[in-house]
mmCIF file of C-alpha atoms in Angstrom:
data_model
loop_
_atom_site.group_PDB
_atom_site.id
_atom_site.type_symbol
_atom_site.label_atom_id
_atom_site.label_comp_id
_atom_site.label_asym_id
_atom_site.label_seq_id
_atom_site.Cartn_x
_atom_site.Cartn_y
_atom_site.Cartn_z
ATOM 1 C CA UNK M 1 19.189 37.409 -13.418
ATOM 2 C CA UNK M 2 23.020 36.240 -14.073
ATOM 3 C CA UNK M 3 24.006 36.744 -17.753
ATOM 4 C CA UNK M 4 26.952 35.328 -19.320
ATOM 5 C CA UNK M 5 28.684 37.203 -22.139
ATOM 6 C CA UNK M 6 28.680 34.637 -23.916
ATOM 7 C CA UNK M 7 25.474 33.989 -26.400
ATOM 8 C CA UNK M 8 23.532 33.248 -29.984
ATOM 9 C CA UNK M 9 20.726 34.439 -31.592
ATOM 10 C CA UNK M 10 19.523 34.244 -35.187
ATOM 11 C CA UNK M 11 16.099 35.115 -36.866
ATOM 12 C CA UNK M 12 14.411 35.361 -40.047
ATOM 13 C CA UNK M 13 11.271 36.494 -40.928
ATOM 14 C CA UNK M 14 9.007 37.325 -44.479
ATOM 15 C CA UNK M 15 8.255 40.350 -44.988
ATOM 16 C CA UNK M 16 6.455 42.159 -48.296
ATOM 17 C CA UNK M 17 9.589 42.378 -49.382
ATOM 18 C CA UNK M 18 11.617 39.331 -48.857
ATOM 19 C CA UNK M 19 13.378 37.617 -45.856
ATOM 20 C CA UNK M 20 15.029 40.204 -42.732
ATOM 21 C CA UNK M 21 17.584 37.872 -41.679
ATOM 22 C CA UNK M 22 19.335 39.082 -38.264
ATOM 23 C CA UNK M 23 22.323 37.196 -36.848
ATOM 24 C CA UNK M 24 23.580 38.524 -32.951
ATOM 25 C CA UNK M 25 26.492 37.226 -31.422
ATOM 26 C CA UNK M 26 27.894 37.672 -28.344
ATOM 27 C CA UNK M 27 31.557 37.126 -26.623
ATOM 28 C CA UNK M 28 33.340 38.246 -23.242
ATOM 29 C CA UNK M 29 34.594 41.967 -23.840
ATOM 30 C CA UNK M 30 35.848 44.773 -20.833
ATOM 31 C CA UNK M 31 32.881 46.916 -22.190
ATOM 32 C CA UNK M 32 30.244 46.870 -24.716
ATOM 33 C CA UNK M 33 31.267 47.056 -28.389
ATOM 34 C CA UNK M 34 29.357 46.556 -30.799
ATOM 35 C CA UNK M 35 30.143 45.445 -34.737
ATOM 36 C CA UNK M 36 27.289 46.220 -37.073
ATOM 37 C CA UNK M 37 27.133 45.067 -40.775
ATOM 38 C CA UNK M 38 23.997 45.796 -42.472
ATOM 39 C CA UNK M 39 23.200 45.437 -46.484
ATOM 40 C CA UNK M 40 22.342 48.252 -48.032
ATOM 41 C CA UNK M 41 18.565 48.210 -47.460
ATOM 42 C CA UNK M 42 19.248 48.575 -43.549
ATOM 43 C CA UNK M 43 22.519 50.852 -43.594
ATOM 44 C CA UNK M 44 20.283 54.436 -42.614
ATOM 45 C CA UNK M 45 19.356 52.330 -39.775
ATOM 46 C CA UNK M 46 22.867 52.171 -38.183
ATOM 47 C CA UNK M 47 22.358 54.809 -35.492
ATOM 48 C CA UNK M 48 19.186 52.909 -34.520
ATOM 49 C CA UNK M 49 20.201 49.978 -34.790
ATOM 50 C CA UNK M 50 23.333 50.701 -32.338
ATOM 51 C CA UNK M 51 21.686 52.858 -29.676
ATOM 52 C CA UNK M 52 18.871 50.036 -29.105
ATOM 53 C CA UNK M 53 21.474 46.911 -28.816
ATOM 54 C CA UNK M 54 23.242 49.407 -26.327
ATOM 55 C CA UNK M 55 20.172 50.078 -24.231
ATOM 56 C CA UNK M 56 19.848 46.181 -23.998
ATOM 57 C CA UNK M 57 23.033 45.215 -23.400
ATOM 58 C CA UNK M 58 25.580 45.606 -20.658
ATOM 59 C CA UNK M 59 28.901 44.475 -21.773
ATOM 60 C CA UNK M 60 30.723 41.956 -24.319
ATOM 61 C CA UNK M 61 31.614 42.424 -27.765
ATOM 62 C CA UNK M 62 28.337 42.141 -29.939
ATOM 63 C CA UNK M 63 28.396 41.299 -33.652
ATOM 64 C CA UNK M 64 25.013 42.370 -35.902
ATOM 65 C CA UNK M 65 24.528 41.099 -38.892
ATOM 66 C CA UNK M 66 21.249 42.269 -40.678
ATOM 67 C CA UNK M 67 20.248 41.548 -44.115
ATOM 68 C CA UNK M 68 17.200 41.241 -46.726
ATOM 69 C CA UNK M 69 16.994 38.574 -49.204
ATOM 70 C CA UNK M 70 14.745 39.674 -51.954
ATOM 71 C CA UNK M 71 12.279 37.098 -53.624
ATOM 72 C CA UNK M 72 11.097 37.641 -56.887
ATOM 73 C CA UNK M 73 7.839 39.719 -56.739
ATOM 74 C CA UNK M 74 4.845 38.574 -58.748
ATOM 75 C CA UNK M 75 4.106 42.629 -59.351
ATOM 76 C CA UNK M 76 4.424 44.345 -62.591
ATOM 77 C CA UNK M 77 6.747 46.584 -61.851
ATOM 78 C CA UNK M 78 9.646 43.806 -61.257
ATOM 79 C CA UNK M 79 12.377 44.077 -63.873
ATOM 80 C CA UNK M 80 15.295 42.044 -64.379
ATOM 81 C CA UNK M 81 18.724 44.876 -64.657
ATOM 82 C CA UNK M 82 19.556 44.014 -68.248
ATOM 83 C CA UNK M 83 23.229 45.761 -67.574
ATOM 84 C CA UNK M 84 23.555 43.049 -64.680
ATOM 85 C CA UNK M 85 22.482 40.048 -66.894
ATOM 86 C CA UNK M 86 24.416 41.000 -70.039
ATOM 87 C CA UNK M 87 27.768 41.478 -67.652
ATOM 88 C CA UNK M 88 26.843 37.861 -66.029
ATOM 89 C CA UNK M 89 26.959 36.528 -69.345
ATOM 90 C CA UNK M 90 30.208 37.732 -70.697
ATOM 91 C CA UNK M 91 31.714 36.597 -66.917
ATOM 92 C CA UNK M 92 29.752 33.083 -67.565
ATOM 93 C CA UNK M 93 31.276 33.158 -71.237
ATOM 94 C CA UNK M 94 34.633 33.466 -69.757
ATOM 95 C CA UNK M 95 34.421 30.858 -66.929
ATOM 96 C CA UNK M 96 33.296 28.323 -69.943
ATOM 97 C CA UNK M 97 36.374 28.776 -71.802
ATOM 98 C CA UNK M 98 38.215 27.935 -69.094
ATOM 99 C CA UNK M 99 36.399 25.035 -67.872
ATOM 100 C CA UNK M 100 34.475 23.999 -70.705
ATOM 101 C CA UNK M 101 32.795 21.416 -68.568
ATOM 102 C CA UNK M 102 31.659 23.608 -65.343
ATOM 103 C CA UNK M 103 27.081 23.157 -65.549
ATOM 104 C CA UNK M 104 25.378 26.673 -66.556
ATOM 105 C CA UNK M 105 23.682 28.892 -64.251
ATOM 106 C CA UNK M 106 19.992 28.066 -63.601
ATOM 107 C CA UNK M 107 17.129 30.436 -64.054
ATOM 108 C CA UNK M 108 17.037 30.364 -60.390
ATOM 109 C CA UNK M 109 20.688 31.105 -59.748
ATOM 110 C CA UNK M 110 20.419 34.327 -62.339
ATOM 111 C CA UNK M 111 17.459 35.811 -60.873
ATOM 112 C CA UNK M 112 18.622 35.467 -57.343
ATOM 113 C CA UNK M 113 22.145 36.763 -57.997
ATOM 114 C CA UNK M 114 22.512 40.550 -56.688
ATOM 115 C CA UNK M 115 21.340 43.457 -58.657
ATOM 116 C CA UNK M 116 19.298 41.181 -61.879
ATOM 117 C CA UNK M 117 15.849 41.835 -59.749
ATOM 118 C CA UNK M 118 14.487 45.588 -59.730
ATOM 119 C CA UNK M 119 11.747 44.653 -57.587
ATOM 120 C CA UNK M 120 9.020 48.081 -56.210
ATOM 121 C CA UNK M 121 10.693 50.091 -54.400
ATOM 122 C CA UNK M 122 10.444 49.714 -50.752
ATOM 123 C CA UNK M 123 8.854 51.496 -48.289
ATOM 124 C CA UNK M 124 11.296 52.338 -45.780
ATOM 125 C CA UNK M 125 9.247 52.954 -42.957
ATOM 126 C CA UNK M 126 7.589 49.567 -43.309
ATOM 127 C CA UNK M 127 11.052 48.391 -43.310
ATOM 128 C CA UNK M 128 12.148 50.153 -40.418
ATOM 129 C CA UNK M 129 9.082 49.160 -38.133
ATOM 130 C CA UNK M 130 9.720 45.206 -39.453
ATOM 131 C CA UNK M 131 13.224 45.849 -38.672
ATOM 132 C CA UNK M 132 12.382 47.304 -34.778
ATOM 133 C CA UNK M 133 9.990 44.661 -34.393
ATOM 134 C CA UNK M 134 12.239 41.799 -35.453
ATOM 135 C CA UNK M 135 15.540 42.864 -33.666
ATOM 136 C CA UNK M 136 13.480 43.005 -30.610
ATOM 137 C CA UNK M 137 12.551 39.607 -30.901
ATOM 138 C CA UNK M 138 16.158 38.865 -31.568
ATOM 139 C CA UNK M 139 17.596 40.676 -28.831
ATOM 140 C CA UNK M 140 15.357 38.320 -26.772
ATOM 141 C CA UNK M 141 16.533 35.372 -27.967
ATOM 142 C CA UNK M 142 20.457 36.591 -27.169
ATOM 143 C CA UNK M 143 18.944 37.591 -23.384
ATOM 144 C CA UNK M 144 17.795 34.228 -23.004
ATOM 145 C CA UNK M 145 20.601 32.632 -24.501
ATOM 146 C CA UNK M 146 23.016 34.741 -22.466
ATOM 147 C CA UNK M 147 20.867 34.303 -19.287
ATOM 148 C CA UNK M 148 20.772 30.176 -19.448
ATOM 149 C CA UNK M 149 24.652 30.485 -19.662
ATOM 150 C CA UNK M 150 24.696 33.197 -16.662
ATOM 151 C CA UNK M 151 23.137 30.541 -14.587
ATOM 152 C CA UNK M 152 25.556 27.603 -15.706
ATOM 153 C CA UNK M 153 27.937 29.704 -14.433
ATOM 154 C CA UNK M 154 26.593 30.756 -11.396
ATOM 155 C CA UNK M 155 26.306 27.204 -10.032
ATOM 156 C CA UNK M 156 29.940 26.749 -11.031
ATOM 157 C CA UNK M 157 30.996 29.901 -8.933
ATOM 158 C CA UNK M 158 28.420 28.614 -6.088
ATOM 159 C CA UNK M 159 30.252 25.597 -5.913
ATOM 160 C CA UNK M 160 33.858 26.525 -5.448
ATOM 161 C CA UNK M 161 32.123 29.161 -2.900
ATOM 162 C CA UNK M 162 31.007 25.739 -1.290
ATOM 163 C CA UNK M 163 34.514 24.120 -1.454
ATOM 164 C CA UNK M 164 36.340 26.904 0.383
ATOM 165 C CA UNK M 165 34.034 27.260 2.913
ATOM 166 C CA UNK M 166 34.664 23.736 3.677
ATOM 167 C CA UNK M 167 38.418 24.697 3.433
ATOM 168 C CA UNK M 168 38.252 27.472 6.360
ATOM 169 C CA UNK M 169 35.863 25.148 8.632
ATOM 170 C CA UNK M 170 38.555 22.239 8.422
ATOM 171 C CA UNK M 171 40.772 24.519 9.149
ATOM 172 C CA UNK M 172 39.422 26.139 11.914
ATOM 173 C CA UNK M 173 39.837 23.451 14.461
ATOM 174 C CA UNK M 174 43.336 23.133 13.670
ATOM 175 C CA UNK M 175 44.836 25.801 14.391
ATOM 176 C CA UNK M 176 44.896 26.417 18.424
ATOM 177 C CA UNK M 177 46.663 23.090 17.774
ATOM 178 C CA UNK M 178 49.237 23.951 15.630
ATOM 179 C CA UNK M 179 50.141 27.075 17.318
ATOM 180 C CA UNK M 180 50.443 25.260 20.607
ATOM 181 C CA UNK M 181 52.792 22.910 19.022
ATOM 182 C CA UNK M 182 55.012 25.173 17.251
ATOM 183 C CA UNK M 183 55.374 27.596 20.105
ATOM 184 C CA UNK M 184 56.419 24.553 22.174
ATOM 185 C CA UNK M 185 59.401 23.602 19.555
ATOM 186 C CA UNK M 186 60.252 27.654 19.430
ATOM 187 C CA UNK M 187 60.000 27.596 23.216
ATOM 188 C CA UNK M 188 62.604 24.625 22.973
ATOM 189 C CA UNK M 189 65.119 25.940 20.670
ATOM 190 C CA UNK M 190 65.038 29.811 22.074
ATOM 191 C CA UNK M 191 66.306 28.087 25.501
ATOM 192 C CA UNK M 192 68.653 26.430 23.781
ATOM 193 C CA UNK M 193 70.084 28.696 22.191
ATOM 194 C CA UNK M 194 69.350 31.795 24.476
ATOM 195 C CA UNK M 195 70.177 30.404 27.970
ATOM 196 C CA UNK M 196 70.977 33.732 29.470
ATOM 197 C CA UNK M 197 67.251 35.174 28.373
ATOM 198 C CA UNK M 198 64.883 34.405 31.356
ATOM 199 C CA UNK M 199 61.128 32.876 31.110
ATOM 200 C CA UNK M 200 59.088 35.916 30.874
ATOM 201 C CA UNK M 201 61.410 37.665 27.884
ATOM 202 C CA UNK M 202 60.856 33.931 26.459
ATOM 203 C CA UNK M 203 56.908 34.184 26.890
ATOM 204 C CA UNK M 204 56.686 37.497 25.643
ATOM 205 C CA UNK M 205 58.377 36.740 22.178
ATOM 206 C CA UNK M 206 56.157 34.031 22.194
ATOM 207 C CA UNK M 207 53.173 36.052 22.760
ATOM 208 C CA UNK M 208 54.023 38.810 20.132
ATOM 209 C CA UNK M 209 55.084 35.957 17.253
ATOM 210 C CA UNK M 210 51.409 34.486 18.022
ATOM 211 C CA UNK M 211 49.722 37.676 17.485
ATOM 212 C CA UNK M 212 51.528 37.760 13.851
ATOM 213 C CA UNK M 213 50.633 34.121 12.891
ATOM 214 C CA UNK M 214 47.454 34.513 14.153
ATOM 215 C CA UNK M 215 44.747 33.975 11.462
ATOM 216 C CA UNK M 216 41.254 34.673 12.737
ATOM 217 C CA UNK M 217 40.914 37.734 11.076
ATOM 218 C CA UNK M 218 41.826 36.902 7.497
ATOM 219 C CA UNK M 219 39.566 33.938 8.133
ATOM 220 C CA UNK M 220 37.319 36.413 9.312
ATOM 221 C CA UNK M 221 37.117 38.529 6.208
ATOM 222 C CA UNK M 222 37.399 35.427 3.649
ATOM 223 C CA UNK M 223 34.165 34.719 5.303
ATOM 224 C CA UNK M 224 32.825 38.136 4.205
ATOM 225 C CA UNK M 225 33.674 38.348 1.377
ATOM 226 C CA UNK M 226 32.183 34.735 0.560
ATOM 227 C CA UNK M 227 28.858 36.064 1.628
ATOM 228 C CA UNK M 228 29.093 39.185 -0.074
ATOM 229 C CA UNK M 229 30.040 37.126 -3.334
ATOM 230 C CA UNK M 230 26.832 34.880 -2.832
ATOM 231 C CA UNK M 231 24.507 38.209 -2.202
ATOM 232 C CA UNK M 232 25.960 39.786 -5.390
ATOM 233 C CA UNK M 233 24.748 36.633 -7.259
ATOM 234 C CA UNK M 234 21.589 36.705 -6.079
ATOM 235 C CA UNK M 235 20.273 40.141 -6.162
ATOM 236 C CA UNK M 236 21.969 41.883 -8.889
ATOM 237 C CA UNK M 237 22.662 41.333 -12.598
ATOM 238 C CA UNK M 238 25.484 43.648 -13.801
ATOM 239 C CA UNK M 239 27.930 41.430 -11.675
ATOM 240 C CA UNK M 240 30.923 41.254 -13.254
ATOM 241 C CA UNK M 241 33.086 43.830 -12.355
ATOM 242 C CA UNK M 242 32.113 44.009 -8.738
ATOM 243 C CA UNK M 243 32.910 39.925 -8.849
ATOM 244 C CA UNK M 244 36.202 40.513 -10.307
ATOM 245 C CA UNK M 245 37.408 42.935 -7.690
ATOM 246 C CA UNK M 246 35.858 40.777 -4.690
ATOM 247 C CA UNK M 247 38.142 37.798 -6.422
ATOM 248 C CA UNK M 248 41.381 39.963 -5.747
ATOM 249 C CA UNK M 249 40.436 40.770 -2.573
ATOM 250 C CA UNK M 250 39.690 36.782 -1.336
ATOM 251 C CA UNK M 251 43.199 36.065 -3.276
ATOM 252 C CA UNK M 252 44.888 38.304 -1.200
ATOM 253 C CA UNK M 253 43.504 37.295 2.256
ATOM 254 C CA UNK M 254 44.167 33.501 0.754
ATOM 255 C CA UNK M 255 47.911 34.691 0.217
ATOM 256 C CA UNK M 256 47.837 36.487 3.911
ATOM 257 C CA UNK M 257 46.910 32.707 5.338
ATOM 258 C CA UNK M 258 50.370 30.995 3.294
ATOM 259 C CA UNK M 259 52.287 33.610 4.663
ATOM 260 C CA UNK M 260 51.333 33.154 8.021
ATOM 261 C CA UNK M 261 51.102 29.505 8.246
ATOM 262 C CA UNK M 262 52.921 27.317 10.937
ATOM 263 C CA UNK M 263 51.986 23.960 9.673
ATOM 264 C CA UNK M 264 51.753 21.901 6.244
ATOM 265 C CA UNK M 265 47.998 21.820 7.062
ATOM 266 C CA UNK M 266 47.557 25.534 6.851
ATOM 267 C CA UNK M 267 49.814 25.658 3.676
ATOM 268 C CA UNK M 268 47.718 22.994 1.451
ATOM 269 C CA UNK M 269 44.364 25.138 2.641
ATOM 270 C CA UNK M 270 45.694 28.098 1.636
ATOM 271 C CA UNK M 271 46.904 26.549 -2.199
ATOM 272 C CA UNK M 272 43.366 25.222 -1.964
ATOM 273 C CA UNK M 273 42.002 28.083 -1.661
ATOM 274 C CA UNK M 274 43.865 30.218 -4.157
ATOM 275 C CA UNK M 275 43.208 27.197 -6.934
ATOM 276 C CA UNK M 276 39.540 27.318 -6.339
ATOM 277 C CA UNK M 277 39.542 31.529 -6.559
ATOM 278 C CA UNK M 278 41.180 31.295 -9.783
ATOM 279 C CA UNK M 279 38.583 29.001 -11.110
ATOM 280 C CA UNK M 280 35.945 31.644 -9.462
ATOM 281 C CA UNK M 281 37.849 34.341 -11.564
ATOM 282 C CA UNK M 282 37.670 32.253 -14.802
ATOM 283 C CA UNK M 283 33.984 32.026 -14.840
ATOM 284 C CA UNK M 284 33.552 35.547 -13.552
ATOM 285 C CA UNK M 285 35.665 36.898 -16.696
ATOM 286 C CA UNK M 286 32.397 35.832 -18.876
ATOM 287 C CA UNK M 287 29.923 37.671 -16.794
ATOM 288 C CA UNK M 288 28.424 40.948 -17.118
#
C-alpha cells in the first residue's frame, strides 16, 4: 500500500465523562514530526500518545489535537466554581458598560464556559483506555485517508512512467538514422576542410565520435530504472525516499541523452523526458 503524506482524520466520541474529541492532520515533511496539543485532562498522556502515532506512522509532519468537552453531569457531586462565576460576572458587568446593548450570557453559555463545572473526578485509567481505544480508531481513519491519496498518486506517477516509455520507443528507431546522416555531413565537411587526411584517418574519427554519441546504453538504463520505479510501487510502502533518489538518477541519464544528441528529434525527447521526471518528482515529494 502507497500512502501519501498528505491526510485528515477527526473523531469524537461520549464517554462517562463528556466528548474525547481527536483531530490528526497530516502534511509532506523529510521525517516524522509530530505536534501534540492536548487539554489538560490528556497532558500525562503525551509520551503515549507520541510513541503510538510514531509506531504508525512513517513520515510527514503530524498535528494531534486531543480534547474533552465536559457535559454537565446529572450526579450530586457536580458543583458550579463559585470563584469562576463571580469573576464572569464582574467581566460580564464590564463588557455591559461598554456596550450597553451586547445580549447576556445564557444559562447554557455559563455552565459550559471553562472551570464553572466541578464535575466527579475522573478516573484516569478509564480515560486513558477511551483515549487508546479512540486514537486507534483515528489513526485508522488518517491510514485510510493517506492511503486513498497514495493511490491517486500512484496512477499519476504510473502515467508519466507510461509517457516516457513511449518517448524512448519513438526514439529508438530513429537513431541509426540520424547517426548515418550526420556522419555523412561530418564526412563531407572533414574532406573539405582536411584534404591532406586520407579515408581511413577519416573513418576512424568517425568511428570513435559514434561511439560518444551513441545512446543505447543510457536508453538502456532509463529502461531500468523505469522498471525498478514500477516494482517499488508495487511491492513496497515506505517509497519515498528510494523514489526520490531513482528520480535523480533517470534525470541524469535524461540529461546524458541532450548532451549527446545529433538531431532536433533526440533533443525534444530528451526535454520530454526531463518535464515528465519533474512531474514524477512532484508527486513523489508527498509520499512516504
Amino acid at each position: 500500500m502507497i500512502y501519501s503524506m498528505t491526510g485528515f482524520a477527526t473523531l469524537e466520541r461520549d464517554t462517562a465523562y463528556g466528548k474525547i474529541l481527536i483531530e490528526l492532520r497530516s502534511v509532506n515533511h523529510r521525517y516524522l514530526e509530530t505536534h501534540i496539543k492536548l487539554d489538560e485532562h490528556f497532558r500525562s498522556f503525551e509520551p503515549f500518545v507520541r510513541d503510538f502515532v510514531g509506531q504508525k506512522l512513517g513520515r510527514g509532519k503530524v498535528e494531534i489535537r486531543i480534547s474533552l468537552m465536559q457535559t454537565m453531569s446529572m450526579d450530586k457531586s457536580a458543583e458550579l466554581n463559585l470563584n469562576i462565576l463571580s469573576e464572569l460576572a464582574k467581566l460580564s458587568n464590564s463588557v455591559f458598560q461598554h456596550f450597553p446593548t451586547s445580549p447576556s450570557l445564557t444559562v447554557s453559555e455559563i455552565l459550559h464556559w471553562p472551570g464553572v463545572l466541578i464535575n466527579q473526578a475522573i478516573d484516569n485509567k478509564m480515560l486513558e483506555a477511551d483515549l487508546k481505544s479512540f486514537l486507534s480508531l483515528a489513526i485508522v481513519d488518517l491510514l485510510n485517508a493517506k492511503a486513498r491519496e497514495g493511490e491517486k498518486l500512484k496512477g499519476i506517477i504510473l502515467e508519466r512512467l507510461v509517457e516516457i516509455e513511449n518517448q524512448i520507443d519513438q526514439l529508438k528507431p530513429l537513431l541509426p538514422m540520424q547517426i548515418k546522416t550526420y556522419q555523412d555531413k561530418l564526412t563531407a565537411k572533414l574532406k573539405e576542410n582536411l584534404k591532406s587526411l586520407d579515408q581511413e584517418r577519416i573513418q576512424q574519427e568517425l568511428v570513435l565520435y559514434a561511439q560518444r554519441m551513441d545512446v543505447d546504453e543510457e536508453l538502456t538504463r532509463l529502461s531500468v530504472h523505469l522498471n525498478e520505479v514500477r516494482r517499488i510501487l508495487e511491492k513496497e510502502s515506505l517509497v519515498g525516499k528510494k523514489l526520490d533518489f531513482l528520480m535523480q538518477e533517470l534525470n541524469r541519464e535524461a540529461n546524458t541523452l541532450g548532451s549527446k544528441s545529433v538531431s532536433i528529434e533526440t533533443s525534444q525527447v530528451s526535454m520530454m523526458l526531463k518535464v515528465l521526471i519533474e512531474q514524477m518528482r512532484e508527486q513523489i515529494q508527498n509520499l512516504e
